């Protein structure tokens, strides 16, 4: 499970391309999706070099994985997404349509999202 250091989120983490940041700490970055599928569409990524959810779950330490998901919860609270509801999506691998090979969680909210495909 190699990691492509030239993927777009790696470039965002290195500051080579900009993003609209909504949260950052030493381990996690959250920013607005450039092509939003909902009025609120935020991507949350670990700063470590993990290509997909399965890569993160296998190679990340238990502490890293737990901290990441509790931080996702903190971001949900900070953005108040829990008040009207939100959708959390992870694409992983070719059949999911994952475009960017750096593990990321989508948070979508701001309207009735309708059924999943
Ligand atoms: P996925 O299909 O799960 O890999 O999702 C990748 C997401 O990254 C898509 O929703 C894209 O719109 C988003 N995206 C791609 N490039 C950027 C960028 N430079 N800044 C913010 N979001 C991006």
JSON list of C-alpha atoms and ligand atoms in Angstrom, two decimals:
[
{"chain": "A", "resi": 1, "resn": "UNK", "atom": "CA", "xyz": [0.00, 0.00, 0.00]},
{"chain": "A", "resi": 2, "resn": "UNK", "atom": "CA", "xyz": [2.22, 2.80, -1.27]},
{"chain": "A", "resi": 3, "resn": "UNK", "atom": "CA", "xyz": [1.57, 6.46, -0.60]},
{"chain": "A", "resi": 4, "resn": "UNK", "atom": "CA", "xyz": [1.68, 8.95, -3.48]},
{"chain": "A", "resi": 5, "resn": "UNK", "atom": "CA", "xyz": [3.39, 12.03, -2.07]},
{"chain": "A", "resi": 6, "resn": "UNK", "atom": "CA", "xyz": [2.12, 14.07, -5.02]},
{"chain": "A", "resi": 7, "resn": "UNK", "atom": "CA", "xyz": [-1.58, 13.61, -4.27]},
{"chain": "A", "resi": 8, "resn": "UNK", "atom": "CA", "xyz": [-3.50, 16.86, -3.87]},
{"chain": "A", "resi": 9, "resn": "UNK", "atom": "CA", "xyz": [-4.06, 16.52, -0.11]},
{"chain": "A", "resi": 10, "resn": "UNK", "atom": "CA", "xyz": [-0.33, 15.91, 0.47]},
{"chain": "A", "resi": 11, "resn": "UNK", "atom": "CA", "xyz": [0.28, 19.18, -1.42]},
{"chain": "A", "resi": 12, "resn": "UNK", "atom": "CA", "xyz": [-2.29, 20.96, 0.78]},
{"chain": "A", "resi": 13, "resn": "UNK", "atom": "CA", "xyz": [-0.58, 19.58, 3.90]},
{"chain": "A", "resi": 14, "resn": "UNK", "atom": "CA", "xyz": [2.81, 20.84, 2.65]},
{"chain": "A", "resi": 15, "resn": "UNK", "atom": "CA", "xyz": [1.29, 24.27, 1.94]},
{"chain": "A", "resi": 16, "resn": "UNK", "atom": "CA", "xyz": [1.96, 23.96, -1.79]},
{"chain": "A", "resi": 17, "resn": "UNK", "atom": "CA", "xyz": [-1.66, 24.60, -2.70]},
{"chain": "A", "resi": 18, "resn": "UNK", "atom": "CA", "xyz": [-4.23, 26.54, -0.68]},
{"chain": "A", "resi": 19, "resn": "UNK", "atom": "CA", "xyz": [-7.33, 25.32, 1.11]},
{"chain": "A", "resi": 20, "resn": "UNK", "atom": "CA", "xyz": [-10.20, 26.89, 3.03]},
{"chain": "A", "resi": 21, "resn": "UNK", "atom": "CA", "xyz": [-9.28, 25.62, 6.48]},
{"chain": "A", "resi": 22, "resn": "UNK", "atom": "CA", "xyz": [-12.01, 25.04, 9.04]},
{"chain": "A", "resi": 23, "resn": "UNK", "atom": "CA", "xyz": [-9.97, 23.20, 11.72]},
{"chain": "A", "resi": 24, "resn": "UNK", "atom": "CA", "xyz": [-6.34, 22.29, 12.34]},
{"chain": "A", "resi": 25, "resn": "UNK", "atom": "CA", "xyz": [-4.30, 20.73, 15.11]},
{"chain": "A", "resi": 26, "resn": "UNK", "atom": "CA", "xyz": [-1.01, 18.78, 15.19]},
{"chain": "A", "resi": 27, "resn": "UNK", "atom": "CA", "xyz": [-2.58, 15.61, 13.75]},
{"chain": "A", "resi": 28, "resn": "UNK", "atom": "CA", "xyz": [-5.68, 16.64, 11.78]},
{"chain": "A", "resi": 29, "resn": "UNK", "atom": "CA", "xyz": [-6.66, 19.17, 9.10]},
{"chain": "A", "resi": 30, "resn": "UNK", "atom": "CA", "xyz": [-10.22, 19.96, 7.94]},
{"chain": "A", "resi": 31, "resn": "UNK", "atom": "CA", "xyz": [-11.03, 22.12, 4.93]},
{"chain": "A", "resi": 32, "resn": "UNK", "atom": "CA", "xyz": [-13.88, 22.90, 2.54]},
{"chain": "A", "resi": 33, "resn": "UNK", "atom": "CA", "xyz": [-14.34, 20.59, -0.43]},
{"chain": "A", "resi": 34, "resn": "UNK", "atom": "CA", "xyz": [-13.49, 22.47, -3.64]},
{"chain": "A", "resi": 35, "resn": "UNK", "atom": "CA", "xyz": [-16.48, 20.93, -5.44]},
{"chain": "A", "resi": 36, "resn": "UNK", "atom": "CA", "xyz": [-19.16, 20.75, -2.71]},
{"chain": "A", "resi": 37, "resn": "UNK", "atom": "CA", "xyz": [-21.95, 18.19, -3.02]},
{"chain": "A", "resi": 38, "resn": "UNK", "atom": "CA", "xyz": [-23.98, 19.89, -0.24]},
{"chain": "A", "resi": 39, "resn": "UNK", "atom": "CA", "xyz": [-24.20, 23.45, 1.17]},
{"chain": "A", "resi": 40, "resn": "UNK", "atom": "CA", "xyz": [-21.68, 22.39, 3.81]},
{"chain": "A", "resi": 41, "resn": "UNK", "atom": "CA", "xyz": [-19.05, 19.92, 2.59]},
{"chain": "A", "resi": 42, "resn": "UNK", "atom": "CA", "xyz": [-15.91, 19.55, 4.65]},
{"chain": "A", "resi": 43, "resn": "UNK", "atom": "CA", "xyz": [-13.05, 17.07, 4.28]},
{"chain": "A", "resi": 44, "resn": "UNK", "atom": "CA", "xyz": [-11.20, 15.87, 7.37]},
{"chain": "A", "resi": 45, "resn": "UNK", "atom": "CA", "xyz": [-7.75, 14.28, 6.96]},
{"chain": "A", "resi": 46, "resn": "UNK", "atom": "CA", "xyz": [-5.05, 12.96, 9.24]},
{"chain": "A", "resi": 47, "resn": "UNK", "atom": "CA", "xyz": [-1.68, 14.64, 8.70]},
{"chain": "A", "resi": 48, "resn": "UNK", "atom": "CA", "xyz": [0.05, 11.25, 8.48]},
{"chain": "A", "resi": 49, "resn": "UNK", "atom": "CA", "xyz": [0.72, 9.66, 5.08]},
{"chain": "A", "resi": 50, "resn": "UNK", "atom": "CA", "xyz": [-2.16, 7.16, 4.77]},
{"chain": "A", "resi": 51, "resn": "UNK", "atom": "CA", "xyz": [-3.54, 6.34, 1.34]},
{"chain": "A", "resi": 52, "resn": "UNK", "atom": "CA", "xyz": [-6.99, 5.08, 2.36]},
{"chain": "A", "resi": 53, "resn": "UNK", "atom": "CA", "xyz": [-9.17, 4.14, 5.32]},
{"chain": "A", "resi": 54, "resn": "UNK", "atom": "CA", "xyz": [-7.87, 0.58, 5.30]},
{"chain": "A", "resi": 55, "resn": "UNK", "atom": "CA", "xyz": [-4.26, 1.81, 5.20]},
{"chain": "A", "resi": 56, "resn": "UNK", "atom": "CA", "xyz": [-5.01, 4.12, 8.15]},
{"chain": "A", "resi": 57, "resn": "UNK", "atom": "CA", "xyz": [-6.76, 1.39, 10.14]},
{"chain": "A", "resi": 58, "resn": "UNK", "atom": "CA", "xyz": [-3.90, -1.08, 9.60]},
{"chain": "A", "resi": 59, "resn": "UNK", "atom": "CA", "xyz": [-0.84, 1.17, 9.91]},
{"chain": "A", "resi": 60, "resn": "UNK", "atom": "CA", "xyz": [-2.16, 3.90, 12.21]},
{"chain": "A", "resi": 61, "resn": "UNK", "atom": "CA", "xyz": [-1.71, 3.33, 15.94]},
{"chain": "A", "resi": 62, "resn": "UNK", "atom": "CA", "xyz": [-4.85, 2.74, 18.01]},
{"chain": "A", "resi": 63, "resn": "UNK", "atom": "CA", "xyz": [-4.27, 6.12, 19.60]},
{"chain": "A", "resi": 64, "resn": "UNK", "atom": "CA", "xyz": [-3.93, 7.85, 16.22]},
{"chain": "A", "resi": 65, "resn": "UNK", "atom": "CA", "xyz": [-7.13, 6.24, 14.89]},
{"chain": "A", "resi": 66, "resn": "UNK", "atom": "CA", "xyz": [-9.11, 6.99, 18.08]},
{"chain": "A", "resi": 67, "resn": "UNK", "atom": "CA", "xyz": [-7.86, 10.57, 18.22]},
{"chain": "A", "resi": 68, "resn": "UNK", "atom": "CA", "xyz": [-8.71, 11.11, 14.56]},
{"chain": "A", "resi": 69, "resn": "UNK", "atom": "CA", "xyz": [-12.32, 9.98, 14.97]},
{"chain": "A", "resi": 70, "resn": "UNK", "atom": "CA", "xyz": [-12.84, 11.90, 18.19]},
{"chain": "A", "resi": 71, "resn": "UNK", "atom": "CA", "xyz": [-11.50, 14.98, 16.38]},
{"chain": "A", "resi": 72, "resn": "UNK", "atom": "CA", "xyz": [-14.03, 14.41, 13.58]},
{"chain": "A", "resi": 73, "resn": "UNK", "atom": "CA", "xyz": [-16.68, 14.54, 16.33]},
{"chain": "A", "resi": 74, "resn": "UNK", "atom": "CA", "xyz": [-15.19, 17.78, 17.67]},
{"chain": "A", "resi": 75, "resn": "UNK", "atom": "CA", "xyz": [-15.37, 19.31, 14.19]},
{"chain": "A", "resi": 76, "resn": "UNK", "atom": "CA", "xyz": [-19.02, 18.21, 13.83]},
{"chain": "A", "resi": 77, "resn": "UNK", "atom": "CA", "xyz": [-19.76, 19.97, 17.12]},
{"chain": "A", "resi": 78, "resn": "UNK", "atom": "CA", "xyz": [-17.72, 23.05, 16.23]},
{"chain": "A", "resi": 79, "resn": "UNK", "atom": "CA", "xyz": [-19.64, 23.42, 12.94]},
{"chain": "A", "resi": 80, "resn": "UNK", "atom": "CA", "xyz": [-22.91, 22.51, 14.75]},
{"chain": "A", "resi": 81, "resn": "UNK", "atom": "CA", "xyz": [-23.65, 19.88, 12.11]},
{"chain": "A", "resi": 82, "resn": "UNK", "atom": "CA", "xyz": [-25.32, 17.61, 14.68]},
{"chain": "A", "resi": 83, "resn": "UNK", "atom": "CA", "xyz": [-28.16, 20.06, 15.20]},
{"chain": "A", "resi": 84, "resn": "UNK", "atom": "CA", "xyz": [-29.94, 19.39, 11.89]},
{"chain": "A", "resi": 85, "resn": "UNK", "atom": "CA", "xyz": [-27.98, 16.30, 10.94]},
{"chain": "A", "resi": 86, "resn": "UNK", "atom": "CA", "xyz": [-25.15, 15.46, 8.60]},
{"chain": "A", "resi": 87, "resn": "UNK", "atom": "CA", "xyz": [-23.74, 12.66, 6.46]},
{"chain": "A", "resi": 88, "resn": "UNK", "atom": "CA", "xyz": [-20.28, 11.19, 6.97]},
{"chain": "A", "resi": 89, "resn": "UNK", "atom": "CA", "xyz": [-18.76, 9.33, 4.01]},
{"chain": "A", "resi": 90, "resn": "UNK", "atom": "CA", "xyz": [-15.48, 7.53, 3.40]},
{"chain": "A", "resi": 91, "resn": "UNK", "atom": "CA", "xyz": [-14.58, 6.35, -0.09]},
{"chain": "A", "resi": 92, "resn": "UNK", "atom": "CA", "xyz": [-11.87, 3.71, -0.18]},
{"chain": "A", "resi": 93, "resn": "UNK", "atom": "CA", "xyz": [-10.48, 2.08, -3.28]},
{"chain": "A", "resi": 94, "resn": "UNK", "atom": "CA", "xyz": [-11.49, 1.94, -6.96]},
{"chain": "A", "resi": 95, "resn": "UNK", "atom": "CA", "xyz": [-15.09, 0.70, -6.66]},
{"chain": "A", "resi": 96, "resn": "UNK", "atom": "CA", "xyz": [-15.93, 3.58, -4.29]},
{"chain": "A", "resi": 97, "resn": "UNK", "atom": "CA", "xyz": [-14.74, 6.19, -6.78]},
{"chain": "A", "resi": 98, "resn": "UNK", "atom": "CA", "xyz": [-12.05, 7.45, -4.37]},
{"chain": "A", "resi": 99, "resn": "UNK", "atom": "CA", "xyz": [-10.24, 10.20, -6.29]},
{"chain": "A", "resi": 100, "resn": "UNK", "atom": "CA", "xyz": [-7.62, 11.36, -3.84]},
{"chain": "A", "resi": 101, "resn": "UNK", "atom": "CA", "xyz": [-5.36, 8.65, -2.38]},
{"chain": "A", "resi": 102, "resn": "UNK", "atom": "CA", "xyz": [-4.99, 10.24, 1.06]},
{"chain": "A", "resi": 103, "resn": "UNK", "atom": "CA", "xyz": [-7.47, 8.99, 3.68]},
{"chain": "A", "resi": 104, "resn": "UNK", "atom": "CA", "xyz": [-10.28, 11.51, 4.14]},
{"chain": "A", "resi": 105, "resn": "UNK", "atom": "CA", "xyz": [-13.72, 11.74, 5.73]},
{"chain": "A", "resi": 106, "resn": "UNK", "atom": "CA", "xyz": [-16.43, 13.76, 3.98]},
{"chain": "A", "resi": 107, "resn": "UNK", "atom": "CA", "xyz": [-18.86, 15.69, 6.21]},
{"chain": "A", "resi": 108, "resn": "UNK", "atom": "CA", "xyz": [-21.92, 16.92, 4.33]},
{"chain": "A", "resi": 109, "resn": "UNK", "atom": "CA", "xyz": [-24.79, 18.97, 5.71]},
{"chain": "A", "resi": 110, "resn": "UNK", "atom": "CA", "xyz": [-26.94, 22.04, 5.23]},
{"chain": "A", "resi": 111, "resn": "UNK", "atom": "CA", "xyz": [-29.96, 20.52, 3.46]},
{"chain": "A", "resi": 112, "resn": "UNK", "atom": "CA", "xyz": [-32.00, 17.30, 3.25]},
{"chain": "A", "resi": 113, "resn": "UNK", "atom": "CA", "xyz": [-29.44, 15.10, 1.56]},
{"chain": "A", "resi": 114, "resn": "UNK", "atom": "CA", "xyz": [-31.79, 12.47, 0.17]},
{"chain": "A", "resi": 115, "resn": "UNK", "atom": "CA", "xyz": [-31.08, 8.80, -0.35]},
{"chain": "A", "resi": 116, "resn": "UNK", "atom": "CA", "xyz": [-27.58, 7.48, -0.88]},
{"chain": "A", "resi": 117, "resn": "UNK", "atom": "CA", "xyz": [-26.80, 6.19, -4.38]},
{"chain": "B", "resi": 1, "resn": "LIG", "atom": "P1", "xyz": [-13.04, 11.15, -2.97]},
{"chain": "B", "resi": 1, "resn": "LIG", "atom": "O1", "xyz": [-13.83, 10.97, -4.22]},
{"chain": "B", "resi": 1, "resn": "LIG", "atom": "O2", "xyz": [-13.66, 10.51, -1.76]},
{"chain": "B", "resi": 1, "resn": "LIG", "atom": "O3", "xyz": [-11.58, 10.78, -3.14]},
{"chain": "B", "resi": 1, "resn": "LIG", "atom": "O4", "xyz": [-13.11, 12.70, -2.66]},
{"chain": "B", "resi": 1, "resn": "LIG", "atom": "C1", "xyz": [-12.12, 13.62, -3.01]},
{"chain": "B", "resi": 1, "resn": "LIG", "atom": "C2", "xyz": [-12.71, 14.99, -2.80]},
{"chain": "B", "resi": 1, "resn": "LIG", "atom": "O5", "xyz": [-11.65, 15.94, -2.82]},
{"chain": "B", "resi": 1, "resn": "LIG", "atom": "C3", "xyz": [-13.72, 15.43, -3.90]},
{"chain": "B", "resi": 1, "resn": "LIG", "atom": "O6", "xyz": [-14.98, 15.69, -3.28]},
{"chain": "B", "resi": 1, "resn": "LIG", "atom": "C4", "xyz": [-13.08, 16.69, -4.48]},
{"chain": "B", "resi": 1, "resn": "LIG", "atom": "O7", "xyz": [-14.03, 17.69, -4.80]},
{"chain": "B", "resi": 1, "resn": "LIG", "atom": "C5", "xyz": [-12.13, 17.13, -3.37]},
{"chain": "B", "resi": 1, "resn": "LIG", "atom": "N1", "xyz": [-10.98, 17.92, -3.79]},
{"chain": "B", "resi": 1, "resn": "LIG", "atom": "C6", "xyz": [-10.13, 17.66, -4.81]},
{"chain": "B", "resi": 1, "resn": "LIG", "atom": "N2", "xyz": [-9.17, 18.61, -4.88]},
{"chain": "B", "resi": 1, "resn": "LIG", "atom": "C7", "xyz": [-9.41, 19.48, -3.85]},
{"chain": "B", "resi": 1, "resn": "LIG", "atom": "C8", "xyz": [-8.78, 20.67, -3.38]},
{"chain": "B", "resi": 1, "resn": "LIG", "atom": "N3", "xyz": [-7.69, 21.16, -3.97]},
{"chain": "B", "resi": 1, "resn": "LIG", "atom": "N4", "xyz": [-9.31, 21.29, -2.31]},
{"chain": "B", "resi": 1, "resn": "LIG", "atom": "C9", "xyz": [-10.42, 20.81, -1.70]},
{"chain": "B", "resi": 1, "resn": "LIG", "atom": "N5", "xyz": [-11.06, 19.70, -2.09]},
{"chain": "B", "resi": 1, "resn": "LIG", "atom": "C10", "xyz": [-10.57, 19.04, -3.15]}
]
